[in-house]
Coordinates of C-alpha atoms in Angstrom, one line a residue:
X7 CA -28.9 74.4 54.4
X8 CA -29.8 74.1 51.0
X9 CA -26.0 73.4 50.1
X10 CA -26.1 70.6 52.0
X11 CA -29.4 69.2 51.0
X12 CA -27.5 69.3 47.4
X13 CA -24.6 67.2 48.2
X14 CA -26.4 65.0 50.4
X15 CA -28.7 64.3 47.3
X16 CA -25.1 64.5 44.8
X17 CA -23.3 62.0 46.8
X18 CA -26.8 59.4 47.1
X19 CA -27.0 59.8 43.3
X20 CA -23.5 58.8 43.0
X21 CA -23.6 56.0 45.4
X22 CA -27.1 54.6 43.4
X23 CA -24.6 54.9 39.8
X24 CA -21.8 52.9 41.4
X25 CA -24.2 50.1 42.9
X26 CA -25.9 50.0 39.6
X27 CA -22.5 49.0 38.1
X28 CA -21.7 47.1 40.6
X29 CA -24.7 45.4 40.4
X30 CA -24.0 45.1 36.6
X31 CA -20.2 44.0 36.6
X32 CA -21.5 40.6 39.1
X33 CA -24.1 39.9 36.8
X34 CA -20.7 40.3 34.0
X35 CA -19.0 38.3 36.0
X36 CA -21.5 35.5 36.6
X37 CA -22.4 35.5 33.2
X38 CA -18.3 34.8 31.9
X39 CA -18.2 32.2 34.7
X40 CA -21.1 30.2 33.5
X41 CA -20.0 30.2 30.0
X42 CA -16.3 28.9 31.3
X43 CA -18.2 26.2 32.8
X44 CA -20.6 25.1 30.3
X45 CA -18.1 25.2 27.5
X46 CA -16.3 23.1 30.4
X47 CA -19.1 20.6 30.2
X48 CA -19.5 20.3 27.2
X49 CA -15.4 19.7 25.9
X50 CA -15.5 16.8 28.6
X51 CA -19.0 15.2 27.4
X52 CA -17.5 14.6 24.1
X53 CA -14.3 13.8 25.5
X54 CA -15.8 10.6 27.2
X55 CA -18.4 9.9 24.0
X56 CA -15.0 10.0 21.8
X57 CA -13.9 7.4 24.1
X58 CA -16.3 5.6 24.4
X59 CA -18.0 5.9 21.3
X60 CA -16.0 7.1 18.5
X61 CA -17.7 5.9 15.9
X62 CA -20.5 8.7 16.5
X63 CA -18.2 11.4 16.4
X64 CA -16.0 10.1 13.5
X65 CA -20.0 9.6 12.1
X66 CA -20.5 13.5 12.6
X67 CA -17.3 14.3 11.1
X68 CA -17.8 12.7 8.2
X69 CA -21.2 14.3 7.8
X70 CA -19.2 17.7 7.6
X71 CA -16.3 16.8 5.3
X72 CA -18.5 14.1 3.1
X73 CA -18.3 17.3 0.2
X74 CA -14.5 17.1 0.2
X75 CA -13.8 13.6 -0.1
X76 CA -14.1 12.0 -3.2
X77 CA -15.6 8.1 -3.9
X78 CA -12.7 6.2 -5.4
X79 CA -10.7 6.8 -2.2
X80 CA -13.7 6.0 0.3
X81 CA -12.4 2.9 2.3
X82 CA -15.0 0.5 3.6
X83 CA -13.8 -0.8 6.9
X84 CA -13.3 -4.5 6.9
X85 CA -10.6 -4.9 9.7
X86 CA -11.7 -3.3 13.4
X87 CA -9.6 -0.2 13.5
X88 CA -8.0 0.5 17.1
X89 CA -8.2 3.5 18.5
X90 CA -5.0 5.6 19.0
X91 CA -2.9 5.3 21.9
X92 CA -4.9 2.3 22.9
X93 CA -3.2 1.0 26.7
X94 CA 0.4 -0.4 25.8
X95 CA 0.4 -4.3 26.0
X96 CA 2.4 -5.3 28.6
X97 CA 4.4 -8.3 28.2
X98 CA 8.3 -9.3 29.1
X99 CA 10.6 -9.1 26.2
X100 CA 12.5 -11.8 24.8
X101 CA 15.1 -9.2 23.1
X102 CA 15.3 -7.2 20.4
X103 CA 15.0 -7.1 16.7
X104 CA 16.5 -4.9 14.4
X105 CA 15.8 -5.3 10.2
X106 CA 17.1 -4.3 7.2
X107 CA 14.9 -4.0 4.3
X108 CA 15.7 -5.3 1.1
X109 CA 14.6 -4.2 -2.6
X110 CA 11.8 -1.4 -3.8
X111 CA 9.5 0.2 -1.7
X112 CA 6.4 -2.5 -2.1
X113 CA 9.1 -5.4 -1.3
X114 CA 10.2 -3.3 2.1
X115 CA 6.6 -2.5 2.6
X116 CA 5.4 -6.3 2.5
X117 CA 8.7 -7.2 4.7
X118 CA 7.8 -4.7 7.5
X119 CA 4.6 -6.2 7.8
X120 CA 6.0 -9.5 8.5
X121 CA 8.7 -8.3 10.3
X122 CA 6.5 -6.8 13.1
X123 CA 4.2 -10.0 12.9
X124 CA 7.2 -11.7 13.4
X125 CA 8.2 -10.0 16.8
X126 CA 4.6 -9.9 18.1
X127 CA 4.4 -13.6 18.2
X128 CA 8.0 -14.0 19.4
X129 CA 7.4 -11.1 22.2
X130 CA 9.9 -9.3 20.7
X131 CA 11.1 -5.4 20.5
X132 CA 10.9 -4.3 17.7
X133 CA 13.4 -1.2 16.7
X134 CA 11.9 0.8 13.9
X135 CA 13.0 -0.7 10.5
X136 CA 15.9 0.3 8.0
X137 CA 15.5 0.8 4.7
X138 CA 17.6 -0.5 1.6
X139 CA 20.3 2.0 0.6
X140 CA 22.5 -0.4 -1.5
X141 CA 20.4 -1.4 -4.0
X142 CA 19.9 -0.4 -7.7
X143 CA 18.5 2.5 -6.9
X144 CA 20.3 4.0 -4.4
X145 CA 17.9 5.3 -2.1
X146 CA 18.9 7.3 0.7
X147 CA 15.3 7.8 2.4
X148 CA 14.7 6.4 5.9
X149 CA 11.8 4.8 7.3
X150 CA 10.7 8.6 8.8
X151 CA 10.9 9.8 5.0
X152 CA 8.2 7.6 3.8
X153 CA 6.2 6.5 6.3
X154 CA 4.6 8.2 9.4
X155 CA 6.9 7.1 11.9
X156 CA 4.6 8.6 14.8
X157 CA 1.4 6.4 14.1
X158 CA 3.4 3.2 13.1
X159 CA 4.6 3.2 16.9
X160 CA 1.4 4.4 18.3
X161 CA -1.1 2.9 16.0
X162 CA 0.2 -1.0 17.4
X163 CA 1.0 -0.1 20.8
X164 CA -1.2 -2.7 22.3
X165 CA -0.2 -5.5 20.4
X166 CA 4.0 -4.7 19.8
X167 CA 6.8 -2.5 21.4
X168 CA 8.6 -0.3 18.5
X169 CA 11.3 1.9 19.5
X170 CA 13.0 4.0 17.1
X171 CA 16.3 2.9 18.3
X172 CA 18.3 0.7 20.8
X173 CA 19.3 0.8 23.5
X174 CA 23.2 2.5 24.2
X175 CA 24.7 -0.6 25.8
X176 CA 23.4 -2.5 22.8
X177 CA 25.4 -0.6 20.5
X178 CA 28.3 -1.9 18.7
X179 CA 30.4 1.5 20.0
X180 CA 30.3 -0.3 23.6
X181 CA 31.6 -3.7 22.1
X182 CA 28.4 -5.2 21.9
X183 CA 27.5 -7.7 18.8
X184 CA 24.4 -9.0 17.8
X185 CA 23.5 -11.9 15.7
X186 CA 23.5 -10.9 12.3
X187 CA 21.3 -13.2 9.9
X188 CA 18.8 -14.2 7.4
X189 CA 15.9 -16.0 8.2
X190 CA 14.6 -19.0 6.1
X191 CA 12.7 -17.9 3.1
X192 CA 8.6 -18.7 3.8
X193 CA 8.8 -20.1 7.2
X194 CA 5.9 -20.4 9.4
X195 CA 5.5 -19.8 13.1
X196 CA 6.8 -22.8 13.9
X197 CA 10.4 -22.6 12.2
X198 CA 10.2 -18.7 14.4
X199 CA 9.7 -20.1 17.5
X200 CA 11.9 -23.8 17.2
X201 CA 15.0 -21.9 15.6
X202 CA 14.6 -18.0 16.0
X203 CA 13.6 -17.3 19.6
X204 CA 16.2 -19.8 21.4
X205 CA 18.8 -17.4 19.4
X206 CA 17.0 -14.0 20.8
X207 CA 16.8 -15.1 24.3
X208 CA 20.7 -16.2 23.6
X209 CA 22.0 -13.0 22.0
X210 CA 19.3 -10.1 23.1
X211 CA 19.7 -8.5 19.6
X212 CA 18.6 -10.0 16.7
X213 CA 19.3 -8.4 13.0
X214 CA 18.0 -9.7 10.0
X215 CA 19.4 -8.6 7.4
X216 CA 17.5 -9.6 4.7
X217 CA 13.8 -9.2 4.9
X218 CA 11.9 -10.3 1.7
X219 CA 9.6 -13.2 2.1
X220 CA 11.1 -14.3 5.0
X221 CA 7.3 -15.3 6.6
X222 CA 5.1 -18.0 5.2
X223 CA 1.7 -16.8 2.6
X224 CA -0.3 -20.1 4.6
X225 CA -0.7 -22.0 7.2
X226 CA -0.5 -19.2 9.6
X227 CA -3.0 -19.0 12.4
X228 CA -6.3 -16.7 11.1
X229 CA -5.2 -13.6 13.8
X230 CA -1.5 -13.5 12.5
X231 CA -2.9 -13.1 9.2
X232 CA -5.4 -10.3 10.5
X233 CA -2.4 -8.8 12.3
X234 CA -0.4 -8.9 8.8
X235 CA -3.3 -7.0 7.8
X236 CA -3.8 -4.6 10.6
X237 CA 0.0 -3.1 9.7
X238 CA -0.5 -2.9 6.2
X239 CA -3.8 -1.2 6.2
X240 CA -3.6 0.7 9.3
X241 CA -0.5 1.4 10.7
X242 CA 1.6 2.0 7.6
X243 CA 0.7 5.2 6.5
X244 CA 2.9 7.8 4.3
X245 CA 4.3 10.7 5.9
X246 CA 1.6 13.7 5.7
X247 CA 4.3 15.6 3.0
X248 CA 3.5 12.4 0.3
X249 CA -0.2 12.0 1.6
X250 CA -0.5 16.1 0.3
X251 CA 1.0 15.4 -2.3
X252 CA -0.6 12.1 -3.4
X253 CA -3.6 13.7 -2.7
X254 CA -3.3 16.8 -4.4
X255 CA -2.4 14.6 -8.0
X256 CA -5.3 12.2 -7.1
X257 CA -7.6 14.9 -7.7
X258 CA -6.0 16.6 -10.2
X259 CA -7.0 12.9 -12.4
X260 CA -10.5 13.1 -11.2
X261 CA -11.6 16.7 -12.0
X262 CA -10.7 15.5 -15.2
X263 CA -13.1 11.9 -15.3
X264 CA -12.2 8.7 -14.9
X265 CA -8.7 7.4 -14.8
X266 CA -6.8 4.2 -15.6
X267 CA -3.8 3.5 -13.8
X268 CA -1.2 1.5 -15.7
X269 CA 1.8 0.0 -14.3
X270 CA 3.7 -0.1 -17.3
X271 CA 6.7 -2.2 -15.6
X272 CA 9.3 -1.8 -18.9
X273 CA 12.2 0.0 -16.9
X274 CA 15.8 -0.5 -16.9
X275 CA 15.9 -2.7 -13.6
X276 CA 13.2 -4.8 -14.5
X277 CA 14.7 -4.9 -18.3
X278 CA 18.2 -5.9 -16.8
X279 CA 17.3 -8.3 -13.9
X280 CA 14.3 -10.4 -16.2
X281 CA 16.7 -10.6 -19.0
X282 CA 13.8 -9.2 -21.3
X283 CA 15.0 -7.2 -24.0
X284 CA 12.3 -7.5 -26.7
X285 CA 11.7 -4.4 -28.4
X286 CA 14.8 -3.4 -27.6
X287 CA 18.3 -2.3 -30.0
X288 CA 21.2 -5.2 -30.3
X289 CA 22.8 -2.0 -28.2
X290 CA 19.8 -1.9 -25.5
X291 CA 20.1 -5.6 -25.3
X292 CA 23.9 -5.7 -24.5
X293 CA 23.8 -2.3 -22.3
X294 CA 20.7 -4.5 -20.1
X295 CA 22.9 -7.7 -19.9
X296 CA 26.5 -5.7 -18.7
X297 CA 23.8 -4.4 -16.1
X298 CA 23.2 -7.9 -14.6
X299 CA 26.4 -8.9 -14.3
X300 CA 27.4 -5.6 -12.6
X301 CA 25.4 -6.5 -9.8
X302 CA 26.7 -9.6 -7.7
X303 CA 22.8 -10.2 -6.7
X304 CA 21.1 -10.4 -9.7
X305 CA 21.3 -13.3 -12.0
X306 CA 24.7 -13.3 -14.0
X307 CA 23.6 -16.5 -15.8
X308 CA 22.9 -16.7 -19.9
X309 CA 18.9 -15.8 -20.3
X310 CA 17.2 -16.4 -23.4
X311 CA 14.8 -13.5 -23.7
X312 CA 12.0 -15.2 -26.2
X313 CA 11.8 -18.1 -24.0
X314 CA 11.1 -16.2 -21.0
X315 CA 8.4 -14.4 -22.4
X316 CA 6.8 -17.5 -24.1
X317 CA 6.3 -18.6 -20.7
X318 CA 4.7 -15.2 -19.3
X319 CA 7.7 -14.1 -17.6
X320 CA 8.5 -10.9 -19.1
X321 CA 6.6 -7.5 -18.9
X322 CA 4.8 -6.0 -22.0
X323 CA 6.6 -3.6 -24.1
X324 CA 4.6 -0.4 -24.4
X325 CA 3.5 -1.4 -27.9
X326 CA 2.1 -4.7 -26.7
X327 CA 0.4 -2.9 -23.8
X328 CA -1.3 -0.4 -26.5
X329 CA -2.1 -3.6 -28.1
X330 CA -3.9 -4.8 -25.5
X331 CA -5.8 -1.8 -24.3
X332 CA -7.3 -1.2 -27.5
X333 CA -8.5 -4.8 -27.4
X334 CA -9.8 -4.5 -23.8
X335 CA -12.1 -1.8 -25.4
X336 CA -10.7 1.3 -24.4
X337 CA -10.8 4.1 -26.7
X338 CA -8.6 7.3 -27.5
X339 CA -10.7 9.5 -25.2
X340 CA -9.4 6.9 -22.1
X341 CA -7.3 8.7 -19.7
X342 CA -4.5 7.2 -18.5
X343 CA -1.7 7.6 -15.8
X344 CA 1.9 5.7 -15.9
X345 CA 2.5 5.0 -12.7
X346 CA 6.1 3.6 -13.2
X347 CA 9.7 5.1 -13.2
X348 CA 11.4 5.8 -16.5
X349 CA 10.6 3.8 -19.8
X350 CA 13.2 2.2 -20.9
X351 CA 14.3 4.1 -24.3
X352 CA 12.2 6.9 -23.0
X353 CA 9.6 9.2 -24.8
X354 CA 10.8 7.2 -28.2
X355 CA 9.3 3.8 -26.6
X356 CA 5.8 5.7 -25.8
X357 CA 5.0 6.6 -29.3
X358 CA 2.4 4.1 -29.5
X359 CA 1.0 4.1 -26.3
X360 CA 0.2 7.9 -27.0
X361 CA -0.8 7.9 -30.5
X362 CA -3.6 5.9 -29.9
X363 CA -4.2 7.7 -26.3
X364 CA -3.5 11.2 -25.9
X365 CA -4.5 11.7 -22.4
X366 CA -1.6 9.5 -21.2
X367 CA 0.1 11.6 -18.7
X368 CA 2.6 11.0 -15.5
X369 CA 2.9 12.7 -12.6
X370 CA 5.7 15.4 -13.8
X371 CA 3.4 16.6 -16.7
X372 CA 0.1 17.0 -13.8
X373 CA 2.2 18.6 -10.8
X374 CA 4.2 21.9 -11.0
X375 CA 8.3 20.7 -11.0
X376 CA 8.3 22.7 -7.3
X377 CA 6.2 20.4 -5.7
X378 CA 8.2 17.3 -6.7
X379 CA 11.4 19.0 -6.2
X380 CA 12.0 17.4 -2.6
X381 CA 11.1 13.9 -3.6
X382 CA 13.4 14.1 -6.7
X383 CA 16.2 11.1 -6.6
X384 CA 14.1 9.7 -3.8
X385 CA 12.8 6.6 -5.4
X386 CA 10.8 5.1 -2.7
X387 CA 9.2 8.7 -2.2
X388 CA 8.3 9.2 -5.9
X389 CA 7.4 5.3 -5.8
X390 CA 4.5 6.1 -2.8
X391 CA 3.1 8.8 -5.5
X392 CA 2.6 6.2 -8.0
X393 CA 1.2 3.6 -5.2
X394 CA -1.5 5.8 -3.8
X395 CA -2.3 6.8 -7.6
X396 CA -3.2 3.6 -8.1
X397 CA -4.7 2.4 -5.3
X398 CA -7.8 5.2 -6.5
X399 CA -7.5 4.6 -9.7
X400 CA -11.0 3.5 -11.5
X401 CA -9.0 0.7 -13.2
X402 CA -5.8 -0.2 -12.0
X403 CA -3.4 -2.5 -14.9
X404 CA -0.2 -3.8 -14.3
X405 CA 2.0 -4.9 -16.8
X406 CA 4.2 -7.5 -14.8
X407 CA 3.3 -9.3 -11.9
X408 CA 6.0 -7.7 -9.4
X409 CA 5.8 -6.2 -5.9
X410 CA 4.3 -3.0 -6.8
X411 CA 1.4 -4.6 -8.6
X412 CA 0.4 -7.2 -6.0
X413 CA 0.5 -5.1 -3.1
X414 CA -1.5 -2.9 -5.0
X415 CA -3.7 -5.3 -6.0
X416 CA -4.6 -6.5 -2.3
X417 CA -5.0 -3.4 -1.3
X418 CA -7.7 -2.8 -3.7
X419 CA -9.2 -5.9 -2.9
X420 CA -9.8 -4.9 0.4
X421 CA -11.0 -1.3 -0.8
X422 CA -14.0 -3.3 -1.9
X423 CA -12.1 -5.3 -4.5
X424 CA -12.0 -2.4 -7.0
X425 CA -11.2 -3.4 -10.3
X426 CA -8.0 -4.4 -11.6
X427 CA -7.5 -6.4 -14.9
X428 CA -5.0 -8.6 -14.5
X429 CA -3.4 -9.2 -17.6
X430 CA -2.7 -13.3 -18.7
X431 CA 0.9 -12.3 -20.6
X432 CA 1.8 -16.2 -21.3
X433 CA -1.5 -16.0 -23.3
X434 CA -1.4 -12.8 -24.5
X435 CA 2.1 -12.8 -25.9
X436 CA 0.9 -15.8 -28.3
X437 CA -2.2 -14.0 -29.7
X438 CA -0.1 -10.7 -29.9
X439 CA 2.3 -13.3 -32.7
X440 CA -0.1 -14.1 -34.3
X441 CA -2.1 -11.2 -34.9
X442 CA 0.8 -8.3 -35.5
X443 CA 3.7 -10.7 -35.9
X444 CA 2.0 -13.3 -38.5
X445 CA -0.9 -11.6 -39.0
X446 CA -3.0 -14.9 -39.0
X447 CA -5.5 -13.3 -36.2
X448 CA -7.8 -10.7 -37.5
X449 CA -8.4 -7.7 -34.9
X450 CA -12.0 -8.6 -34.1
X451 CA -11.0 -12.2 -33.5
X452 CA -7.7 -11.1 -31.1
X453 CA -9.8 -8.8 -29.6
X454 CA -12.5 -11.3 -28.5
X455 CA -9.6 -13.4 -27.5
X456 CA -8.3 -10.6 -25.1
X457 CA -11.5 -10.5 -23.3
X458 CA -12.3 -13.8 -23.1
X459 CA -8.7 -14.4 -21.5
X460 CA -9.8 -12.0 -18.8
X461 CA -13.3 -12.3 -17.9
X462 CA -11.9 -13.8 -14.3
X463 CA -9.3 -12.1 -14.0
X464 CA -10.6 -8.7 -12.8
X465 CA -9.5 -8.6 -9.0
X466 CA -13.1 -10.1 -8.0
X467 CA -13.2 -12.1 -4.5
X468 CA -11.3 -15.6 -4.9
X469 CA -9.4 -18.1 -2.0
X470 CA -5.5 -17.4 -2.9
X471 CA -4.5 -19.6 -4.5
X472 CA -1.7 -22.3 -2.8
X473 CA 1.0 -24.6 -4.0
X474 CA 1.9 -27.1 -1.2
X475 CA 6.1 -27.5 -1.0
X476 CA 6.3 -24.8 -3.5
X477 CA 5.9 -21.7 -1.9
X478 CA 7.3 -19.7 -4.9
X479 CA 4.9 -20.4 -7.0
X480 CA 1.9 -20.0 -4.9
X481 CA -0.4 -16.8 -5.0
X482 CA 1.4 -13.8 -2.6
X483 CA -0.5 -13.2 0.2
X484 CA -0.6 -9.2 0.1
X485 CA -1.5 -9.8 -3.2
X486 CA -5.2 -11.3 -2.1
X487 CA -5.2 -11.9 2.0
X488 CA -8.7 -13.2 1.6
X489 CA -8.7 -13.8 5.1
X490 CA -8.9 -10.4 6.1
X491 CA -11.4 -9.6 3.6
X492 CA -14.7 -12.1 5.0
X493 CA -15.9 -11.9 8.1
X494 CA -17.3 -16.0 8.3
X495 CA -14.0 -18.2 8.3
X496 CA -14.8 -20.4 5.5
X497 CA -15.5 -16.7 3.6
X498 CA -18.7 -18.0 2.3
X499 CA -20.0 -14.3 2.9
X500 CA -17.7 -13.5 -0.5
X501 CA -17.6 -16.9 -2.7
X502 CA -20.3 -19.0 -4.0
X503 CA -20.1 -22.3 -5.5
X504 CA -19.5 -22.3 -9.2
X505 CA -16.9 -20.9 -11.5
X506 CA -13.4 -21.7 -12.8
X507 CA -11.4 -24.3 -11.3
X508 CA -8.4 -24.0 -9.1
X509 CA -5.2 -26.2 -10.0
X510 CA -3.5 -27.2 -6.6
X511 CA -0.2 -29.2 -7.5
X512 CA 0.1 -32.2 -5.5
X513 CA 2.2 -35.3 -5.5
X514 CA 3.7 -34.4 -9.2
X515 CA 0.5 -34.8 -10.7
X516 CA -2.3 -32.0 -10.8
X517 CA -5.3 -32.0 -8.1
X518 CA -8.2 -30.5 -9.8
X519 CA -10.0 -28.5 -6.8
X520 CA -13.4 -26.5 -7.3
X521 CA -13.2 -23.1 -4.7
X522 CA -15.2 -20.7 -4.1
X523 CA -15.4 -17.7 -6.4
X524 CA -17.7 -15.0 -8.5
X525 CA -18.5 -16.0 -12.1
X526 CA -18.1 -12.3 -13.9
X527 CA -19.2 -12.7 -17.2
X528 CA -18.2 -10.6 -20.8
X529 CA -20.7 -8.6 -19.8
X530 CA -19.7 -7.2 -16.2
X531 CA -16.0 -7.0 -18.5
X532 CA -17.0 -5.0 -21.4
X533 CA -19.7 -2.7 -19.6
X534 CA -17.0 -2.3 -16.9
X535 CA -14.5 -0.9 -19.2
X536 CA -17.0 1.1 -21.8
X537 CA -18.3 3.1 -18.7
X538 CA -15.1 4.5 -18.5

């Protein structure tokens, strides 16, 4: 009896220890499930804030990773940036466009931006650009090696097709040819849409072949100039392998202070296509000219170098730069990156430039030779380096007003119009003569000159500046879009009346026309360039 009374009270003991966990495992249970589904909750609430507010989570974001960033590449939003993979716009194509971009990577840069403009007012499809691979430099990178192919496309969905290529039966293996040609140079919408889409509808497959300032810098309505904008600023970013990169040399500069970016333009190309040969051996100068004539598009006409650079037209030699930048008021301490190819006459030509300022470096004396070993013979790759260099530099100065330096300088203008000095060569060349050449200018008296010459010419806001019927000689509008940098139309947010005065040719005579600009005074200047 008693046995029983034992495992009767075993086997209720054991059933009370399995209940018990039981008990505990739905509790277990309940507990994961609740957890699934609040985590659930919570992923999908700021799934539809992002969406609908993603300025507050980009806000929070930045809260986190405001230690890492540093100032000098903080970009103050001027332009509305759309979200990604905004809805496609829908629209019925008139055909396709293809492109083939000419000359250095600013040049192709400037011409894919007008180049998508181009087929979102013709209602176009775009196919992702070429880039040049016949010119001097022989640049075998393709659109997906310098720019981020992936956010191009997606980043201007809604306003553009891009597809990265066309169609089979539009191929030329199938017998199918498109109409091969070059746009007129600075044309405006009107020119696009008389001339140009008649011939899309007619063909289906445009190719321009040529690409450089084949769209007009004015008279373009105020959102194709925004749009212009939009692809430059927002949708043309570097692939994440240069961005690293670019980055990691960026703050390499700034854990050391600040940084001057010069733009020393004396290169071979430059050399050989300006016909600019001062400073250069009777050998140099007859090496640059059998250059020019080797290349069928260059000029293969007599130049006379002096003349050209009496009239501002030829870059400074590295002397005359050091010149300059000691006048300017920066001292030996200055640190300064070349962001350029290779001088001309090499280390020999830079004697100068680092006698009187030691911490002149370029990028293969910051970054180890590994991490510049895959962009090596890459021009355009080496030249995005340089460009986003630049663009964060404290002071950005270019030595000759070419593509690199004006994109550059419009991008910084819409940074916050950071400053870049602007150098007045046509001026500067004659008090160069007469200080080192005939030594008639004393230094303190050149120097004053040199500052004087550039107390407006520091990248502050200013209307860009326009040449009617002569389109060449009018200001480049990626140089200063000052369209996309007010937000009032007449931009009366950024000017004020007052200060120098803008010469608008007209009618062979001169039209003297006050605009809109900021009076910077010696001061601004010279404290400006001592706080660096």
């Amino acid at each position: 009896m008693d046995d029983r009374s034992n495992g009767l009270q075993v086997r209720c003991e054991k059933t009370q220890v399995l209940a018990i966990h039981r008990t505990r495992l739905k509790g277990w249970f309940v507990w994961i499930c609740l957890s699934i589904l609040v985590w659930t909750c919570l992923i999908q609430l700021l799934t539809v804030a992002e969406l609908w507010h993603p300025h507050f989570i980009a806000g929070f974001s930045n809260k986190l990773s405001r230690r890492s960033q540093f100032p000098s590449l903080r970009v103050e939003e001027v332009l509305a940036s759309p979200p990604l993979l905004l809805p496609p716009r829908k629209y019925r194509s008139n055909g396709f466009l293809r492109v083939t971009c000419n000359g250095g990577l600013n040049q192709m840069r400037a011409a894919i931006c007008d180049m998508v403009t181009v087929a979102r007012f013709l209602n176009l499809t775009l196919v992702v650009p070429e880039l040049d691979k016949t010119s001097f430099w022989a640049d075998t990178s393709d659109f997906e090696d310098v720019f981020d192919v992936r956010h191009f496309v997606d980043s201007l969905r809604d306003e553009v097709q891009i597809i990265r290529r066309l169609p089979k039966r539009f191929n030329r293996k199938h017998g199918f040819q498109p109409l091969v040609m070059q746009p007129v140079s600075w044309s405006n919408e009107k020119y696009y849409l008389q001339q140009v889409l008649p011939l899309s509808r007619k063909y289906k497959v445009l190719h321009f072949n040529k690409t450089d300032a084949r769209l007009a810098n004015n008279g373009l309505p105020l959102d194709t100039q925004k749009f212009r904008c939009r692809v430059n600023f927002k949708a043309l970013k570097f692939t994440p392998e240069i961005e690293a990169l670019g980055y990691k040399l960026i703050r390499i500069l700034q854990g050391r202070g600040p940084f001057v970016a010069l733009h020393l333009r004396y290169e071979m190309d430059m050399l050989a296509f300006s016909g600019c040969t001062r400073g250069c051996t009777e050998e140099e100068a007859e090496e640059l000219k059998s250059m020019r004539y080797a290349y069928p598009r260059w000029r293969e006409k007599e130049i006379n170098s002096e003349e050209r650079r009496f009239q501002g037209l030829c870059p400074l030699t590295p002397e005359e730069t050091t010149l300059v930048l000691k006048a300017l008021g920066f001292d030996n301490k200055t640190q300064i990156y070349i962001a350029s190819g290779e001088i001309y006459g090499s280390e020999r030509r830079l004697g100068a430039l680092r006698a009187a300022f030691p911490k002149t470096m370029k990028k293969e004396m910051l970054l180890d030779p590994y991490d510049l070993q895959r962009f090596q013979n890459h021009s355009s790759q080496m030249a995005a380096l340089d460009f986003m260099v630049a663009v964060a530099s404290d002071i950005f100065i270019p030595t000759y007003d070419g593509n690199m330096a004006r994109v550059v300088e419009g991008h910084r203008r819409y940074l916050g119009f950071k400053r870049t000095i602007l150098l007045d060569r046509k001026r500067l060349v004659r008090l160069l003569d007469m200080h080192y050449q005939n030594v008639t200018l004393p230094w303190d008296k050149f120097s004053t000159a040199v500052r004087q010459a550039h107390e407006s010419r520091i990248g502050q806001p200013l209307l860009r500046r326009v040449v009617p019927d002569k389109p060449k000689e009018e200001e480049y509008f990626y140089a200063n879009p000052h369209e996309c940098l007010c937000r009032n139309a007449d931009c009366s947010d950024h000017f004020v009346p007052g200060g120098p005065e803008h010469y608008q040719e007209k009618g062979g005579g001169v039209e003297i026309k006050r605009i809109y600009t900021i009076k910077v005074s010696s001061f601004i200047l010279n404290h400006c360039i001592r706080r660096h």
